[in-house]
PDB file of C-alpha atoms in Angstrom:
ATOM      1  CA  MET A  21      -2.375  -0.564 -16.725  1.00  0.00           C
ATOM      2  CA  GLN A  22      -5.783  -2.169 -16.977  1.00  0.00           C
ATOM      3  CA  ASN A  23      -4.345  -4.335 -19.934  1.00  0.00           C
ATOM      4  CA  ASP A  24      -1.932  -5.794 -17.187  1.00  0.00           C
ATOM      5  CA  ALA A  25      -4.748  -6.946 -14.925  1.00  0.00           C
ATOM      6  CA  ASP A  26      -4.367 -10.649 -15.681  1.00  0.00           C
ATOM      7  CA  ALA A  27      -0.691 -10.519 -15.087  1.00  0.00           C
ATOM      8  CA  ILE A  28      -1.030  -8.304 -11.879  1.00  0.00           C
ATOM      9  CA  ARG A  29      -3.710 -10.853 -10.468  1.00  0.00           C
ATOM     10  CA  SER A  30      -1.304 -13.722 -11.244  1.00  0.00           C
ATOM     11  CA  VAL A  31       1.686 -12.130  -9.385  1.00  0.00           C
ATOM     12  CA  HIS A  32      -0.503 -11.586  -6.282  1.00  0.00           C
ATOM     13  CA  LEU A  33      -2.249 -15.112  -6.499  1.00  0.00           C
ATOM     14  CA  ALA A  34       1.323 -16.700  -6.684  1.00  0.00           C
ATOM     15  CA  ALA A  35       2.793 -14.381  -3.819  1.00  0.00           C
ATOM     16  CA  PHE A  36       0.174 -14.843  -1.172  1.00  0.00           C
ATOM     17  CA  PRO A  37      -0.804 -18.054   0.582  1.00  0.00           C
ATOM     18  CA  GLU A  38      -4.169 -19.793   0.338  1.00  0.00           C
ATOM     19  CA  GLY A  39      -6.688 -17.851   2.421  1.00  0.00           C
ATOM     20  CA  GLU A  40      -5.366 -14.510   1.484  1.00  0.00           C
ATOM     21  CA  ARG A  41      -4.428 -14.621  -2.200  1.00  0.00           C
ATOM     22  CA  ASP A  42      -7.879 -14.430  -3.743  1.00  0.00           C
ATOM     23  CA  LEU A  43      -8.804 -11.329  -1.530  1.00  0.00           C
ATOM     24  CA  ILE A  44      -5.531  -9.654  -1.999  1.00  0.00           C
ATOM     25  CA  SER A  45      -5.424 -10.262  -5.885  1.00  0.00           C
ATOM     26  CA  ASP A  46      -8.916  -8.921  -6.173  1.00  0.00           C
ATOM     27  CA  VAL A  47      -7.852  -5.748  -4.403  1.00  0.00           C
ATOM     28  CA  ALA A  48      -4.865  -5.364  -6.620  1.00  0.00           C
ATOM     29  CA  VAL A  49      -7.132  -5.560  -9.715  1.00  0.00           C
ATOM     30  CA  GLU A  50      -9.768  -3.365  -8.327  1.00  0.00           C
ATOM     31  CA  MET A  51      -7.028  -0.685  -7.752  1.00  0.00           C
ATOM     32  CA  LEU A  52      -6.342  -0.562 -11.506  1.00  0.00           C
ATOM     33  CA  SER A  53      -9.886   0.913 -12.097  1.00  0.00           C
ATOM     34  CA  GLU A  54     -10.314   2.728  -8.823  1.00  0.00           C
ATOM     35  CA  THR A  55     -11.604   6.344  -9.347  1.00  0.00           C
ATOM     36  CA  ALA A  56      -9.951   8.528  -6.779  1.00  0.00           C
ATOM     37  CA  SER A  57      -8.714  11.957  -6.426  1.00  0.00           C
ATOM     38  CA  PRO A  58      -5.931  12.081  -6.435  1.00  0.00           C
ATOM     39  CA  PRO A  59      -5.535   8.941  -8.493  1.00  0.00           C
ATOM     40  CA  VAL A  60      -4.142   5.482  -7.418  1.00  0.00           C
ATOM     41  CA  LEU A  61      -0.492   4.961  -8.386  1.00  0.00           C
ATOM     42  CA  SER A  62       0.098   1.565  -9.550  1.00  0.00           C
ATOM     43  CA  LEU A  63       3.589   0.374 -10.515  1.00  0.00           C
ATOM     44  CA  VAL A  64       4.917  -2.965 -11.951  1.00  0.00           C
ATOM     45  CA  ALA A  65       8.293  -4.650 -12.219  1.00  0.00           C
ATOM     46  CA  GLU A  66       9.009  -6.578 -15.229  1.00  0.00           C
ATOM     47  CA  VAL A  67      11.577  -9.033 -16.190  1.00  0.00           C
ATOM     48  CA  ASP A  68      11.816 -10.092 -19.880  1.00  0.00           C
ATOM     49  CA  ASP A  69       8.687  -8.268 -20.677  1.00  0.00           C
ATOM     50  CA  THR A  70       6.748 -10.263 -17.971  1.00  0.00           C
ATOM     51  CA  ILE A  71       5.236  -8.676 -14.956  1.00  0.00           C
ATOM     52  CA  VAL A  72       6.932 -10.100 -11.807  1.00  0.00           C
ATOM     53  CA  GLY A  73       5.900  -7.459  -9.211  1.00  0.00           C
ATOM     54  CA  HIS A  74       3.240  -4.975  -8.453  1.00  0.00           C
ATOM     55  CA  VAL A  75       2.369  -2.260  -5.893  1.00  0.00           C
ATOM     56  CA  ALA A  76      -0.375   0.343  -5.417  1.00  0.00           C
ATOM     57  CA  PHE A  77      -0.430   3.468  -3.589  1.00  0.00           C
ATOM     58  CA  SER A  78      -3.841   4.854  -2.942  1.00  0.00           C
ATOM     59  CA  PRO A  79      -4.944   8.058  -1.414  1.00  0.00           C
ATOM     60  CA  VAL A  80      -6.157   8.398   2.093  1.00  0.00           C
ATOM     61  CA  THR A  81      -8.370  11.243   3.674  1.00  0.00           C
ATOM     62  CA  SER A  82      -9.465  12.279   7.139  1.00  0.00           C
ATOM     63  CA  ARG A  83     -12.628  10.580   7.806  1.00  0.00           C
ATOM     64  CA  ASP A  84     -13.850  13.713   9.645  1.00  0.00           C
ATOM     65  CA  THR A  85     -12.561  16.577   7.396  1.00  0.00           C
ATOM     66  CA  LYS A  86     -12.219  14.625   4.051  1.00  0.00           C
ATOM     67  CA  GLU A  87      -8.898  16.398   3.730  1.00  0.00           C
ATOM     68  CA  HIS A  88      -6.379  14.543   1.541  1.00  0.00           C
ATOM     69  CA  LEU A  89      -3.750  13.314   4.061  1.00  0.00           C
ATOM     70  CA  GLY A  90      -1.400  11.183   1.671  1.00  0.00           C
ATOM     71  CA  TYR A  91      -1.342   7.540   0.544  1.00  0.00           C
ATOM     72  CA  ILE A  92      -1.488   4.041   1.744  1.00  0.00           C
ATOM     73  CA  LEU A  93       0.896   1.404   0.207  1.00  0.00           C
ATOM     74  CA  ALA A  94      -1.213  -1.679  -0.480  1.00  0.00           C
ATOM     75  CA  PRO A  95      -1.030  -4.235  -1.992  1.00  0.00           C
ATOM     76  CA  LEU A  96       2.610  -5.200  -2.740  1.00  0.00           C
ATOM     77  CA  ALA A  97       3.515  -8.562  -4.323  1.00  0.00           C
ATOM     78  CA  VAL A  98       6.508 -10.118  -6.085  1.00  0.00           C
ATOM     79  CA  GLY A  99       6.253 -13.479  -7.798  1.00  0.00           C
ATOM     80  CA  PRO A 100       8.032 -16.330  -5.742  1.00  0.00           C
ATOM     81  CA  GLY A 101      10.557 -16.916  -8.536  1.00  0.00           C
ATOM     82  CA  HIS A 102      11.653 -13.221  -8.328  1.00  0.00           C
ATOM     83  CA  GLN A 103      11.676 -12.644  -4.579  1.00  0.00           C
ATOM     84  CA  LYS A 104      14.841 -11.903  -2.597  1.00  0.00           C
ATOM     85  CA  ARG A 105      16.200  -9.787  -5.555  1.00  0.00           C
ATOM     86  CA  GLY A 106      15.431  -6.295  -4.433  1.00  0.00           C
ATOM     87  CA  ILE A 107      12.266  -5.995  -6.674  1.00  0.00           C
ATOM     88  CA  ALA A 108       9.839  -5.188  -3.841  1.00  0.00           C
ATOM     89  CA  SER A 109      12.292  -2.684  -2.508  1.00  0.00           C
ATOM     90  CA  GLN A 110      12.555  -0.907  -5.939  1.00  0.00           C
ATOM     91  CA  LEU A 111       8.898  -0.844  -6.256  1.00  0.00           C
ATOM     92  CA  ILE A 112       8.608   0.858  -2.951  1.00  0.00           C
ATOM     93  CA  LYS A 113      11.480   3.323  -3.459  1.00  0.00           C
ATOM     94  CA  SER A 114      10.011   4.311  -6.963  1.00  0.00           C
ATOM     95  CA  GLY A 115       6.509   5.000  -5.588  1.00  0.00           C
ATOM     96  CA  VAL A 116       8.090   6.840  -2.613  1.00  0.00           C
ATOM     97  CA  GLN A 117      10.098   9.051  -4.865  1.00  0.00           C
ATOM     98  CA  HIS A 118       7.143   9.765  -7.285  1.00  0.00           C
ATOM     99  CA  LEU A 119       4.851  10.658  -4.352  1.00  0.00           C
ATOM    100  CA  SER A 120       7.424  12.820  -2.642  1.00  0.00           C
ATOM    101  CA  GLU A 121       7.929  14.735  -5.772  1.00  0.00           C
ATOM    102  CA  LEU A 122       4.203  15.605  -5.619  1.00  0.00           C
ATOM    103  CA  GLY A 123       4.558  16.683  -1.966  1.00  0.00           C
ATOM    104  CA  SER A 124       1.972  14.069  -0.955  1.00  0.00           C
ATOM    105  CA  GLY A 125       2.074  14.144   2.756  1.00  0.00           C
ATOM    106  CA  VAL A 126       2.131  10.833   4.717  1.00  0.00           C
ATOM    107  CA  LEU A 127       2.663   7.346   3.514  1.00  0.00           C
ATOM    108  CA  LEU A 128       0.853   4.601   5.598  1.00  0.00           C
ATOM    109  CA  VAL A 129       1.452   0.945   5.370  1.00  0.00           C
ATOM    110  CA  TYR A 130       0.191  -2.239   7.186  1.00  0.00           C
ATOM    111  CA  GLY A 131       3.041  -4.783   7.249  1.00  0.00           C
ATOM    112  CA  ASP A 132       6.081  -6.187   8.767  1.00  0.00           C
ATOM    113  CA  PRO A 133       7.953  -3.362  10.644  1.00  0.00           C
ATOM    114  CA  ASP A 134      11.382  -5.177  10.240  1.00  0.00           C
ATOM    115  CA  PHE A 135      10.846  -4.818   6.355  1.00  0.00           C
ATOM    116  CA  TYR A 136       9.249  -1.558   6.045  1.00  0.00           C
ATOM    117  CA  SER A 137      11.303   0.335   8.554  1.00  0.00           C
ATOM    118  CA  ARG A 138      14.389   0.213   6.038  1.00  0.00           C
ATOM    119  CA  PHE A 139      12.381   2.692   3.843  1.00  0.00           C
ATOM    120  CA  GLY A 140      11.652   5.047   6.659  1.00  0.00           C
ATOM    121  CA  PHE A 141       8.307   3.838   8.051  1.00  0.00           C
ATOM    122  CA  GLY A 142       7.830   3.909  11.714  1.00  0.00           C
ATOM    123  CA  VAL A 143       5.260   2.341  14.049  1.00  0.00           C
ATOM    124  CA  ASP A 144       5.357   5.479  16.320  1.00  0.00           C
ATOM    125  CA  ARG A 145       4.423   7.674  13.406  1.00  0.00           C
ATOM    126  CA  GLY A 146       1.600   5.326  12.383  1.00  0.00           C
ATOM    127  CA  GLU A 147       0.078   6.143  15.935  1.00  0.00           C
ATOM    128  CA  SER A 148      -0.860   9.514  14.473  1.00  0.00           C
ATOM    129  CA  TYR A 149      -3.427   7.813  12.206  1.00  0.00           C
ATOM    130  CA  THR A 150      -6.272   5.482  13.110  1.00  0.00           C
ATOM    131  CA  PRO A 151      -6.989   2.766  10.466  1.00  0.00           C
ATOM    132  CA  PRO A 152     -10.522   2.461   9.159  1.00  0.00           C
ATOM    133  CA  TYR A 153     -11.009  -0.923  10.686  1.00  0.00           C
ATOM    134  CA  GLN A 154      -9.739  -2.786  13.780  1.00  0.00           C
ATOM    135  CA  LEU A 155      -6.251  -4.276  13.103  1.00  0.00           C
ATOM    136  CA  GLN A 156      -5.376  -8.013  13.461  1.00  0.00           C
ATOM    137  CA  TYR A 157      -1.742  -7.163  13.969  1.00  0.00           C
ATOM    138  CA  ALA A 158      -1.639  -3.485  15.447  1.00  0.00           C
ATOM    139  CA  PHE A 159       2.205  -3.461  15.500  1.00  0.00           C
ATOM    140  CA  GLY A 160       2.216  -3.541  11.826  1.00  0.00           C
ATOM    141  CA  TRP A 161       0.512  -0.075  11.282  1.00  0.00           C
ATOM    142  CA  GLN A 162       3.248   2.400  10.285  1.00  0.00           C
ATOM    143  CA  ALA A 163       3.752   5.629   8.627  1.00  0.00           C
ATOM    144  CA  MET A 164       6.513   7.912   7.042  1.00  0.00           C
ATOM    145  CA  ALA A 165       6.495  11.426   5.866  1.00  0.00           C
ATOM    146  CA  LEU A 166       6.726  12.346   2.199  1.00  0.00           C
ATOM    147  CA  GLY A 167       8.344  15.695   2.377  1.00  0.00           C
ATOM    148  CA  ASP A 168       7.503  18.229   5.245  1.00  0.00           C
ATOM    149  CA  VAL A 169       4.772  16.590   7.407  1.00  0.00           C
ATOM    150  CA  ASP A 170       3.685  17.690  10.736  1.00  0.00           C
ATOM    151  CA  PHE A 171       2.363  14.443  12.410  1.00  0.00           C
ATOM    152  CA  PRO A 172      -0.685  15.256  14.374  1.00  0.00           C
ATOM    153  CA  SER A 173      -0.593  15.336  18.078  1.00  0.00           C
ATOM    154  CA  SER A 174      -3.858  13.274  18.505  1.00  0.00           C
ATOM    155  CA  SER A 175      -4.856  10.526  16.166  1.00  0.00           C
ATOM    156  CA  VAL A 176      -6.590  11.295  12.892  1.00  0.00           C
ATOM    157  CA  ARG A 177      -9.080   8.489  11.692  1.00  0.00           C
ATOM    158  CA  ILE A 178      -8.566   7.844   7.892  1.00  0.00           C
ATOM    159  CA  SER A 179     -10.685   6.774   5.085  1.00  0.00           C
ATOM    160  CA  CYS A 180      -9.431   4.608   2.226  1.00  0.00           C
ATOM    161  CA  VAL A 181     -10.529   4.033  -1.299  1.00  0.00           C
ATOM    162  CA  SER A 182     -13.349   1.611  -1.912  1.00  0.00           C
ATOM    163  CA  SER A 183     -10.993  -1.268  -2.840  1.00  0.00           C
ATOM    164  CA  LEU A 184      -9.396  -1.290   0.709  1.00  0.00           C
ATOM    165  CA  SER A 185     -12.788  -0.705   2.495  1.00  0.00           C
ATOM    166  CA  ASN A 186     -13.157  -4.343   3.617  1.00  0.00           C
ATOM    167  CA  PRO A 187     -12.519  -5.251   7.280  1.00  0.00           C
ATOM    168  CA  ALA A 188     -11.071  -8.681   6.091  1.00  0.00           C
ATOM    169  CA  LEU A 189      -8.105  -6.685   4.815  1.00  0.00           C
ATOM    170  CA  TRP A 190      -7.145  -5.224   8.227  1.00  0.00           C
TER     171      TRP A 190
END
């Protein structure tokens, strides 16, 4: 996957607006060499042997107990010429299926509830987990279960991999 770093960077640079694209593309590439346990899952979508989409799923832990809780979906991008074709949906579904087979707990995301709700994410379930930094748009913090998960009754503060440990991302 590290060999795909330039193509993955290009997808994220093209998909995000100025002001965000450099930061997000750097995170996407950093995820490729992130040493985490369990490991980061990074998936690409190709059309005619060209990478047109990318998503990363990285592990999250309880800040207090260091217990593995599940994963966070970030970042996700599809090149502008390939958007509105279901590529992002397929990347998400493939990642969810893979992580569900591992029995990975919870999956978190910070994004548009209208988009992510179709995959099973919910803002109400996101309230069970406190992100590592103050959110610019609190309504975008969501969670879904990957298998049998008992969502905690009081909010659990999470820790992320180092690539996502930047307040500017939140």
